[in-house]
Amino acid sequence: MTPPAPPTDLARDADALVARLVAAYPGEADPATARVVHAPGRVNLIGEHTDYNEGFVLPVAIDLGISLALVPTDDRRVDVTLAATGERDGFDLDAIGAKRSSWIDYVAGTAWALLDAGEPVSGFRAVLVSDLPQGSGLSSSAALELASSLALSGGALPAVDRMTLARLAQRAENAYVGVNCGLMDQFASAFGEPGSALLLDCRTLEHRAVRMPLEETALVVCHSGSPRRLETSAYNERRAQCEAAVATIAAVEPGVTALRDVTPAMLEAHRGRMDPLVAARAEHIVHENERVLAAVAAFEAGDLDEVGRLFAASHASMRDLFGISSPELDALVEIADGVDGVYGARLTGAGFGGCTVNLVRREAAPALREAVERDYGPRTGLHARVFEVEPSRGAAVLRG
Ligand code: GLA
């Protein structure tokens, strides 16, 4: 539902984007007052579906995202044109109305959340460009929410701190768009740091950067090219199953309010009282939280083989226990596992399609690409896209 990617590299060229803005809004957009804002997508290294269980996540903001060239206006009207298609949509800040099931919902929802929190917002005319592959699960919605919050603040960082901004963007998605996501994607898009992954404790909201060994290793994303089937309903079903596990355990363990509080031993003690599927979902979360902390320790010790083993265990758990993989994602992981120099591969994001993330020795990245290009098509009938991503900064004003 988020905007399609453009045919050019407009996403990296602020001047060209401003020229598109002037052309799209003749007489309304003065290049001298135009601003350009940007917010990145993300790839999650490990910690999947743990965010709404008050656990740990380790995402990376990437060098792909959404940019808006805009001129602020004082007419309370928001109007956005997509650079890729020329499609145009907008709304009135004083009469936002209900969602329309279109990409404009992420802009309107962000405006609604900012207004509801009493934050000042202004109208604007904008041209939007995205270089996040469509439907890839690299958080184009969070990127659009964060970029919109800067555009709605006159093309500047809003006065609130970045965590408040991330939470307002999450609220836009939960309460306006109607997707019951956790905080990870908006957090990553707000806090990205060049060269680092970001460890977030989703209960306390404490976070810190974890340096990536980028001289020797690359982060490679493989996009399965398969649509993310049933994503919203299956996502909400996983949340409900996690809540059911908490309810069963909390009935006898009063200190438990989220799966974050459940240890592996506690889960085994209560497994018999749970539906086996619910127990399997909980088992993924309980061990995935441990894997995030273990992966941070392994990154910091320079033990990339161990990170790779944790990636593999995480993928197997998502496939066998949490039930969010797909034959295409499994094929990508199996192909990567056969390539020398790939430490580990796993699906990233909500699942049900989308991408895998691979931690790869730099010199082995071409071999991974070749293996995917050779083997993926014959196995699945689909075409995969393979690209390297760089850990990058969070939402920012590119031209103020
Ligand atoms: C989506 C959601 C996130 C998170 C991931 C799974 O990206 O938006 O909040 O739950 O799925 O880890």
Tab-separated table of C-alpha atoms and ligand atoms in Angstrom:
chain	number	residue	atom	x	y	z
A	1	MET	CA	0.000	0.000	0.000
A	2	THR	CA	3.016	2.308	0.301
A	3	PRO	CA	4.288	4.131	-2.791
A	4	PRO	CA	6.088	2.365	-5.639
A	5	ALA	CA	9.796	2.961	-6.225
A	6	PRO	CA	10.746	5.448	-8.978
A	7	PRO	CA	12.594	4.594	-12.170
A	8	THR	CA	15.473	7.012	-11.437
A	9	ASP	CA	17.896	7.739	-8.620
A	10	LEU	CA	15.904	10.842	-7.666
A	11	ALA	CA	15.972	9.540	-4.087
A	12	ARG	CA	19.595	10.613	-3.771
A	13	ASP	CA	19.380	13.934	-5.570
A	14	ALA	CA	17.814	16.757	-3.514
A	15	ASP	CA	18.140	19.332	-6.346
A	16	ALA	CA	16.387	17.093	-8.837
A	17	LEU	CA	13.632	16.380	-6.321
A	18	VAL	CA	13.103	20.102	-5.719
A	19	ALA	CA	12.887	20.596	-9.503
A	20	ARG	CA	10.141	17.947	-9.583
A	21	LEU	CA	8.346	19.769	-6.767
A	22	VAL	CA	8.410	23.059	-8.667
A	23	ALA	CA	7.123	21.317	-11.795
A	24	ALA	CA	4.342	19.500	-9.898
A	25	TYR	CA	3.053	22.652	-8.160
A	26	PRO	CA	3.549	25.530	-10.597
A	27	GLY	CA	3.205	28.897	-8.867
A	28	GLU	CA	2.957	27.245	-5.439
A	29	ALA	CA	6.447	25.894	-4.823
A	30	ASP	CA	9.307	28.386	-4.632
A	31	PRO	CA	12.659	26.571	-4.899
A	32	ALA	CA	14.181	29.118	-2.497
A	33	THR	CA	11.949	27.969	0.364
A	34	ALA	CA	11.834	24.273	-0.564
A	35	ARG	CA	13.045	21.757	1.998
A	36	VAL	CA	13.974	18.125	1.659
A	37	VAL	CA	13.471	15.558	4.427
A	38	HIS	CA	14.367	11.885	4.504
A	39	ALA	CA	13.650	8.834	6.659
A	40	PRO	CA	15.239	5.400	6.179
A	41	GLY	CA	13.788	1.921	5.981
A	42	ARG	CA	15.246	-0.817	8.164
A	43	VAL	CA	16.445	-4.351	8.151
A	44	ASN	CA	16.188	-6.271	11.409
A	45	LEU	CA	19.248	-8.380	12.231
A	46	ILE	CA	17.597	-10.485	14.918
A	47	GLY	CA	14.677	-10.300	17.373
A	48	GLU	CA	11.541	-10.962	15.325
A	49	HIS	CA	8.067	-10.376	16.777
A	50	THR	CA	9.746	-9.709	20.120
A	51	ASP	CA	8.948	-5.965	20.117
A	52	TYR	CA	5.270	-6.281	21.028
A	53	ASN	CA	6.248	-8.893	23.635
A	54	GLU	CA	8.306	-6.229	25.439
A	55	GLY	CA	11.532	-7.979	24.438
A	56	PHE	CA	14.699	-7.073	22.524
A	57	VAL	CA	15.312	-6.177	18.866
A	58	LEU	CA	18.450	-5.392	16.840
A	59	PRO	CA	17.481	-3.454	13.701
A	60	VAL	CA	19.651	-1.411	11.337
A	61	ALA	CA	18.418	1.731	9.563
A	62	ILE	CA	19.490	1.362	5.923
A	63	ASP	CA	20.592	3.565	3.035
A	64	LEU	CA	17.220	3.179	1.301
A	65	GLY	CA	14.208	5.177	2.346
A	66	ILE	CA	11.694	7.880	1.559
A	67	SER	CA	12.428	11.534	0.774
A	68	LEU	CA	9.997	14.410	0.474
A	69	ALA	CA	10.784	17.728	-1.184
A	70	LEU	CA	8.276	20.207	0.189
A	71	VAL	CA	7.221	23.762	0.665
A	72	PRO	CA	5.409	24.499	3.927
A	73	THR	CA	2.132	26.419	3.506
A	74	ASP	CA	-0.202	28.223	5.868
A	75	ASP	CA	-3.429	26.921	4.309
A	76	ARG	CA	-3.778	23.717	6.440
A	77	ARG	CA	-3.776	21.648	3.243
A	78	VAL	CA	-1.396	18.684	2.759
A	79	ASP	CA	-0.910	17.663	-0.871
A	80	VAL	CA	1.600	15.019	-1.997
A	81	THR	CA	2.596	13.922	-5.505
A	82	LEU	CA	4.406	10.629	-6.101
A	83	ALA	CA	7.523	11.156	-8.202
A	84	ALA	CA	7.243	7.626	-9.603
A	85	THR	CA	3.736	7.873	-11.084
A	86	GLY	CA	2.551	11.468	-10.783
A	87	GLU	CA	-0.331	10.229	-8.622
A	88	ARG	CA	-1.487	12.948	-6.266
A	89	ASP	CA	-3.460	12.854	-3.016
A	90	GLY	CA	-3.999	15.024	0.039
A	91	PHE	CA	-6.171	16.042	2.935
A	92	ASP	CA	-7.148	18.965	5.095
A	93	LEU	CA	-5.434	19.135	8.508
A	94	ASP	CA	-8.679	20.324	10.121
A	95	ALA	CA	-10.770	17.519	8.576
A	96	ILE	CA	-8.468	14.523	8.207
A	97	GLY	CA	-11.284	11.974	8.035
A	98	ALA	CA	-11.052	8.180	8.088
A	99	LYS	CA	-8.376	6.119	6.375
A	100	ARG	CA	-8.740	5.436	2.654
A	101	SER	CA	-6.593	2.311	2.347
A	102	SER	CA	-3.991	4.158	0.301
A	103	TRP	CA	-0.414	5.379	0.834
A	104	ILE	CA	-1.772	8.792	1.926
A	105	ASP	CA	-3.041	7.088	5.129
A	106	TYR	CA	0.500	7.047	6.548
A	107	VAL	CA	0.801	10.805	6.059
A	108	ALA	CA	-2.727	11.491	7.342
A	109	GLY	CA	-2.267	9.117	10.299
A	110	THR	CA	0.948	10.870	11.290
A	111	ALA	CA	-0.796	14.248	11.109
A	112	TRP	CA	-3.628	12.859	13.224
A	113	ALA	CA	-1.215	11.463	15.856
A	114	LEU	CA	0.797	14.717	16.054
A	115	LEU	CA	-2.369	16.831	16.364
A	116	ASP	CA	-3.819	14.467	18.959
A	117	ALA	CA	-0.633	14.866	21.020
A	118	GLY	CA	-0.985	18.653	20.814
A	119	GLU	CA	2.043	19.089	18.514
A	120	PRO	CA	2.000	21.949	15.980
A	121	VAL	CA	1.584	20.868	12.352
A	122	SER	CA	1.422	22.841	9.122
A	123	GLY	CA	0.269	22.158	5.582
A	124	PHE	CA	2.639	21.557	2.688
A	125	ARG	CA	2.986	20.630	-0.960
A	126	ALA	CA	5.413	17.812	-1.565
A	127	VAL	CA	6.894	15.405	-4.057
A	128	LEU	CA	7.638	12.001	-2.588
A	129	VAL	CA	10.312	9.595	-3.754
A	130	SER	CA	11.050	6.123	-2.351
A	131	ASP	CA	13.891	3.775	-3.198
A	132	LEU	CA	12.664	1.025	-0.887
A	133	PRO	CA	11.559	-1.923	-2.998
A	134	GLN	CA	7.788	-2.175	-2.834
A	135	GLY	CA	6.276	-4.809	-0.553
A	136	SER	CA	9.738	-5.840	0.601
A	137	GLY	CA	9.149	-5.688	4.346
A	138	LEU	CA	11.894	-3.071	4.762
A	139	SER	CA	9.502	-0.710	6.570
A	140	SER	CA	8.427	1.728	3.926
A	141	SER	CA	5.451	2.556	6.159
A	142	ALA	CA	7.628	3.597	9.113
A	143	ALA	CA	9.878	5.583	6.750
A	144	LEU	CA	6.835	7.395	5.350
A	145	GLU	CA	5.499	8.121	8.836
A	146	LEU	CA	8.820	9.549	10.013
A	147	ALA	CA	9.405	11.581	6.843
A	148	SER	CA	5.842	12.898	7.097
A	149	SER	CA	6.347	14.016	10.688
A	150	LEU	CA	9.255	16.199	9.544
A	151	ALA	CA	7.267	17.546	6.599
A	152	LEU	CA	4.310	18.347	8.872
A	153	SER	CA	6.698	20.238	11.154
A	154	GLY	CA	7.577	22.673	8.373
A	155	GLY	CA	10.401	20.524	6.989
A	156	ALA	CA	12.276	20.383	10.299
A	157	LEU	CA	12.712	17.926	13.138
A	158	PRO	CA	9.673	18.267	15.422
A	159	ALA	CA	10.299	19.744	18.869
A	160	VAL	CA	9.679	16.401	20.621
A	161	ASP	CA	12.525	13.942	21.281
A	162	ARG	CA	13.149	11.114	18.828
A	163	MET	CA	11.592	8.410	21.021
A	164	THR	CA	8.370	10.421	21.305
A	165	LEU	CA	8.446	10.872	17.547
A	166	ALA	CA	8.863	7.120	16.984
A	167	ARG	CA	5.999	6.377	19.379
A	168	LEU	CA	3.715	8.917	17.692
A	169	ALA	CA	4.483	7.289	14.334
A	170	GLN	CA	3.670	3.879	15.847
A	171	ARG	CA	0.419	5.323	17.186
A	172	ALA	CA	-0.430	6.567	13.680
A	173	GLU	CA	-0.024	3.037	12.385
A	174	ASN	CA	-1.836	1.320	15.296
A	175	ALA	CA	-4.769	3.656	15.771
A	176	TYR	CA	-5.240	5.301	12.346
A	177	VAL	CA	-3.941	2.847	9.732
A	178	GLY	CA	-5.090	-0.097	11.886
A	179	VAL	CA	-1.917	-2.232	11.904
A	180	ASN	CA	-1.093	-3.436	15.394
A	181	CYS	CA	2.705	-3.249	14.947
A	182	GLY	CA	5.322	-2.870	17.679
A	183	LEU	CA	7.829	-0.026	17.959
A	184	MET	CA	10.834	-1.524	16.161
A	185	ASP	CA	10.409	-0.052	12.682
A	186	GLN	CA	9.610	3.499	13.740
A	187	PHE	CA	12.394	3.356	16.337
A	188	ALA	CA	14.950	2.256	13.724
A	189	SER	CA	13.842	4.921	11.236
A	190	ALA	CA	14.128	7.589	13.944
A	191	PHE	CA	17.404	6.517	15.585
A	192	GLY	CA	19.519	5.037	12.777
A	193	GLU	CA	23.283	5.469	13.108
A	194	PRO	CA	25.848	5.063	10.336
A	195	GLY	CA	27.942	1.950	10.888
A	196	SER	CA	25.815	0.529	13.693
A	197	ALA	CA	22.880	-1.674	14.547
A	198	LEU	CA	20.542	-0.534	17.323
A	199	LEU	CA	19.738	-2.634	20.371
A	200	LEU	CA	16.347	-1.676	21.826
A	201	ASP	CA	14.791	-2.961	25.021
A	202	CYS	CA	11.134	-2.639	24.062
A	203	ARG	CA	10.051	-2.612	27.711
A	204	THR	CA	12.274	0.110	29.166
A	205	LEU	CA	12.956	1.779	25.775
A	206	GLU	CA	16.657	1.834	26.670
A	207	HIS	CA	18.746	1.565	23.541
A	208	ARG	CA	22.305	1.687	22.343
A	209	ALA	CA	24.307	1.421	19.155
A	210	VAL	CA	26.150	-1.815	18.391
A	211	ARG	CA	29.078	-1.296	15.983
A	212	MET	CA	29.034	-3.496	12.910
A	213	PRO	CA	32.327	-4.969	11.642
A	214	LEU	CA	31.778	-3.399	8.234
A	215	GLU	CA	35.379	-3.499	6.998
A	216	GLU	CA	35.224	-7.276	6.675
A	217	THR	CA	31.504	-7.987	6.494
A	218	ALA	CA	28.552	-6.883	4.410
A	219	LEU	CA	24.835	-6.927	5.095
A	220	VAL	CA	23.128	-8.395	2.057
A	221	VAL	CA	19.372	-8.355	1.617
A	222	CYS	CA	17.639	-10.847	-0.689
A	223	HIS	CA	14.125	-9.865	-1.696
A	224	SER	CA	12.114	-13.000	-2.386
A	225	GLY	CA	9.828	-11.266	-4.873
A	226	SER	CA	6.866	-13.046	-3.286
A	227	PRO	CA	3.982	-10.977	-1.978
A	228	ARG	CA	3.537	-10.818	1.791
A	229	ARG	CA	0.398	-12.957	1.924
A	230	LEU	CA	-2.177	-12.507	4.701
A	231	GLU	CA	0.335	-10.353	6.472
A	232	THR	CA	-1.943	-8.190	8.615
A	233	SER	CA	-4.352	-10.932	9.707
A	234	ALA	CA	-1.548	-13.440	10.378
A	235	TYR	CA	0.448	-10.774	12.238
A	236	ASN	CA	-2.489	-9.966	14.499
A	237	GLU	CA	-3.107	-13.694	15.016
A	238	ARG	CA	0.515	-14.134	16.221
A	239	ARG	CA	0.025	-11.267	18.679
A	240	ALA	CA	-3.154	-12.870	20.016
A	241	GLN	CA	-1.366	-16.226	20.430
A	242	CYS	CA	1.444	-14.550	22.391
A	243	GLU	CA	-1.164	-12.876	24.617
A	244	ALA	CA	-2.902	-16.222	25.166
A	245	ALA	CA	0.396	-17.747	26.350
A	246	VAL	CA	0.905	-14.845	28.767
A	247	ALA	CA	-2.637	-15.248	30.143
A	248	THR	CA	-2.081	-18.961	30.856
A	249	ILE	CA	1.238	-18.398	32.617
A	250	ALA	CA	0.151	-15.221	34.440
A	251	ALA	CA	-2.763	-17.115	35.997
A	252	VAL	CA	-0.235	-18.910	38.218
A	253	GLU	CA	2.841	-16.657	37.972
A	254	PRO	CA	1.612	-13.215	39.043
A	255	GLY	CA	4.881	-11.449	38.106
A	256	VAL	CA	4.389	-12.267	34.417
A	257	THR	CA	2.850	-9.487	32.329
A	258	ALA	CA	4.496	-10.211	28.947
A	259	LEU	CA	6.492	-13.016	27.308
A	260	ARG	CA	9.530	-10.923	28.202
A	261	ASP	CA	9.099	-12.187	31.776
A	262	VAL	CA	8.976	-15.862	30.812
A	263	THR	CA	12.157	-17.933	31.121
A	264	PRO	CA	12.660	-21.161	29.144
A	265	ALA	CA	12.215	-23.178	32.390
A	266	MET	CA	8.972	-21.388	33.222
A	267	LEU	CA	7.640	-22.075	29.743
A	268	GLU	CA	8.390	-25.792	30.073
A	269	ALA	CA	6.667	-25.864	33.482
A	270	HIS	CA	3.447	-24.475	31.968
A	271	ARG	CA	3.575	-25.989	28.492
A	272	GLY	CA	1.108	-28.759	29.389
A	273	ARG	CA	-1.628	-26.247	30.134
A	274	MET	CA	-1.348	-24.550	26.750
A	275	ASP	CA	-2.584	-25.241	23.279
A	276	PRO	CA	0.502	-26.738	21.528
A	277	LEU	CA	0.447	-24.043	18.845
A	278	VAL	CA	0.349	-21.284	21.470
A	279	ALA	CA	3.238	-22.969	23.312
A	280	ALA	CA	5.258	-23.103	20.076
A	281	ARG	CA	4.696	-19.380	19.452
A	282	ALA	CA	5.786	-18.586	23.021
A	283	GLU	CA	8.861	-20.811	22.674
A	284	HIS	CA	10.006	-18.759	19.685
A	285	ILE	CA	9.688	-15.480	21.577
A	286	VAL	CA	11.340	-16.696	24.786
A	287	HIS	CA	14.414	-18.031	22.947
A	288	GLU	CA	14.509	-15.217	20.384
A	289	ASN	CA	14.949	-12.703	23.203
A	290	GLU	CA	17.939	-14.703	24.426
A	291	ARG	CA	19.332	-14.856	20.888
A	292	VAL	CA	19.234	-11.049	20.523
A	293	LEU	CA	21.362	-10.551	23.621
A	294	ALA	CA	23.669	-13.393	22.581
A	295	ALA	CA	24.064	-11.836	19.114
A	296	VAL	CA	25.018	-8.463	20.600
A	297	ALA	CA	27.625	-10.171	22.800
A	298	ALA	CA	28.956	-12.113	19.802
A	299	PHE	CA	29.144	-8.981	17.612
A	300	GLU	CA	31.035	-7.208	20.385
A	301	ALA	CA	33.408	-10.146	20.803
A	302	GLY	CA	33.975	-10.244	17.030
A	303	ASP	CA	32.602	-13.800	16.902
A	304	LEU	CA	30.726	-13.682	13.607
A	305	ASP	CA	30.487	-17.473	13.351
A	306	GLU	CA	28.393	-17.354	16.516
A	307	VAL	CA	26.229	-14.553	15.073
A	308	GLY	CA	25.708	-16.793	12.048
A	309	ARG	CA	24.618	-19.725	14.232
A	310	LEU	CA	22.152	-17.435	16.015
A	311	PHE	CA	20.770	-16.247	12.648
A	312	ALA	CA	20.265	-19.900	11.641
A	313	ALA	CA	18.558	-20.797	14.928
A	314	SER	CA	16.329	-17.734	14.627
A	315	HIS	CA	15.266	-18.643	11.096
A	316	ALA	CA	14.528	-22.251	12.057
A	317	SER	CA	12.460	-21.021	14.993
A	318	MET	CA	10.451	-18.639	12.792
A	319	ARG	CA	9.891	-21.455	10.290
A	320	ASP	CA	9.058	-24.283	12.700
A	321	LEU	CA	7.648	-22.598	15.820
A	322	PHE	CA	6.355	-19.143	14.915
A	323	GLY	CA	5.120	-20.136	11.447
A	324	ILE	CA	6.032	-16.946	9.575
A	325	SER	CA	8.418	-18.199	6.899
A	326	SER	CA	7.504	-19.217	3.356
A	327	PRO	CA	8.957	-21.734	0.861
A	328	GLU	CA	10.605	-18.803	-0.936
A	329	LEU	CA	12.282	-17.414	2.197
A	330	ASP	CA	13.401	-20.921	3.196
A	331	ALA	CA	14.887	-21.385	-0.284
A	332	LEU	CA	16.844	-18.116	0.019
A	333	VAL	CA	18.205	-19.155	3.419
A	334	GLU	CA	19.152	-22.636	2.160
A	335	ILE	CA	20.906	-21.210	-0.913
A	336	ALA	CA	22.832	-18.735	1.284
A	337	ASP	CA	23.815	-21.492	3.714
A	338	GLY	CA	25.553	-23.299	0.853
A	339	VAL	CA	27.808	-20.314	0.029
A	340	ASP	CA	31.284	-20.137	1.542
A	341	GLY	CA	31.728	-16.916	3.492
A	342	VAL	CA	28.072	-16.475	4.462
A	343	TYR	CA	27.982	-16.454	8.269
A	344	GLY	CA	24.214	-16.689	8.497
A	345	ALA	CA	20.886	-15.903	6.840
A	346	ARG	CA	17.396	-15.437	8.175
A	347	LEU	CA	14.079	-13.905	7.207
A	348	THR	CA	13.756	-10.333	8.423
A	349	GLY	CA	10.652	-8.384	9.405
A	350	ALA	CA	7.112	-9.610	9.856
A	351	GLY	CA	7.570	-12.648	7.573
A	352	PHE	CA	5.062	-14.299	5.189
A	353	GLY	CA	7.197	-13.081	2.248
A	354	GLY	CA	9.552	-10.130	1.901
A	355	CYS	CA	13.302	-10.406	2.482
A	356	THR	CA	16.124	-12.323	4.095
A	357	VAL	CA	19.127	-10.653	5.716
A	358	ASN	CA	22.562	-12.198	5.274
A	359	LEU	CA	25.763	-11.522	7.198
A	360	VAL	CA	28.513	-12.151	4.679
A	361	ARG	CA	32.284	-11.817	4.431
A	362	ARG	CA	32.717	-8.883	2.025
A	363	GLU	CA	34.631	-10.859	-0.554
A	364	ALA	CA	31.891	-13.532	-0.559
A	365	ALA	CA	29.045	-11.141	-1.433
A	366	PRO	CA	29.399	-11.714	-5.225
A	367	ALA	CA	29.276	-15.497	-4.709
A	368	LEU	CA	26.039	-15.132	-2.741
A	369	ARG	CA	24.529	-13.050	-5.537
A	370	GLU	CA	25.590	-15.632	-8.140
A	371	ALA	CA	24.166	-18.525	-6.119
A	372	VAL	CA	20.816	-16.769	-5.671
A	373	GLU	CA	20.668	-15.775	-9.345
A	374	ARG	CA	21.488	-19.342	-10.401
A	375	ASP	CA	19.357	-21.377	-7.977
A	376	TYR	CA	16.384	-19.315	-6.781
A	377	GLY	CA	14.470	-19.062	-10.071
A	378	PRO	CA	14.527	-22.818	-10.809
A	379	ARG	CA	13.454	-23.610	-7.214
A	380	THR	CA	10.596	-21.133	-6.929
A	381	GLY	CA	9.698	-19.766	-10.360
A	382	LEU	CA	10.368	-16.282	-8.988
A	383	HIS	CA	13.094	-13.683	-9.415
A	384	ALA	CA	14.971	-12.518	-6.307
A	385	ARG	CA	16.660	-9.128	-5.961
A	386	VAL	CA	19.993	-9.108	-4.107
A	387	PHE	CA	21.440	-5.887	-2.724
A	388	GLU	CA	23.878	-4.710	-0.102
A	389	VAL	CA	22.661	-2.261	2.535
A	390	GLU	CA	24.678	0.105	4.719
A	391	PRO	CA	23.718	1.045	8.278
A	392	SER	CA	22.639	4.694	7.980
A	393	ARG	CA	21.410	7.651	9.972
A	394	GLY	CA	17.808	8.108	11.042
A	395	ALA	CA	15.226	10.656	9.899
A	396	ALA	CA	16.894	13.908	8.915
A	397	VAL	CA	16.495	17.225	7.137
A	398	LEU	CA	18.560	17.038	3.936
A	399	ARG	CA	17.876	20.633	2.973
A	400	GLY	CA	16.518	23.073	5.542
B	1	GLA	C1	6.761	-5.702	11.531
B	1	GLA	C2	6.271	-4.800	12.655
B	1	GLA	C3	7.306	-4.693	13.776
B	1	GLA	C4	7.777	-6.083	14.231
B	1	GLA	C5	8.145	-6.938	13.032
B	1	GLA	C6	8.472	-8.356	13.413
B	1	GLA	O1	7.864	-5.120	10.899
B	1	GLA	O2	5.994	-3.506	12.155
B	1	GLA	O3	6.771	-3.954	14.857
B	1	GLA	O4	6.816	-6.699	15.045
B	1	GLA	O5	7.126	-6.982	12.060
B	1	GLA	O6	9.625	-8.413	14.184
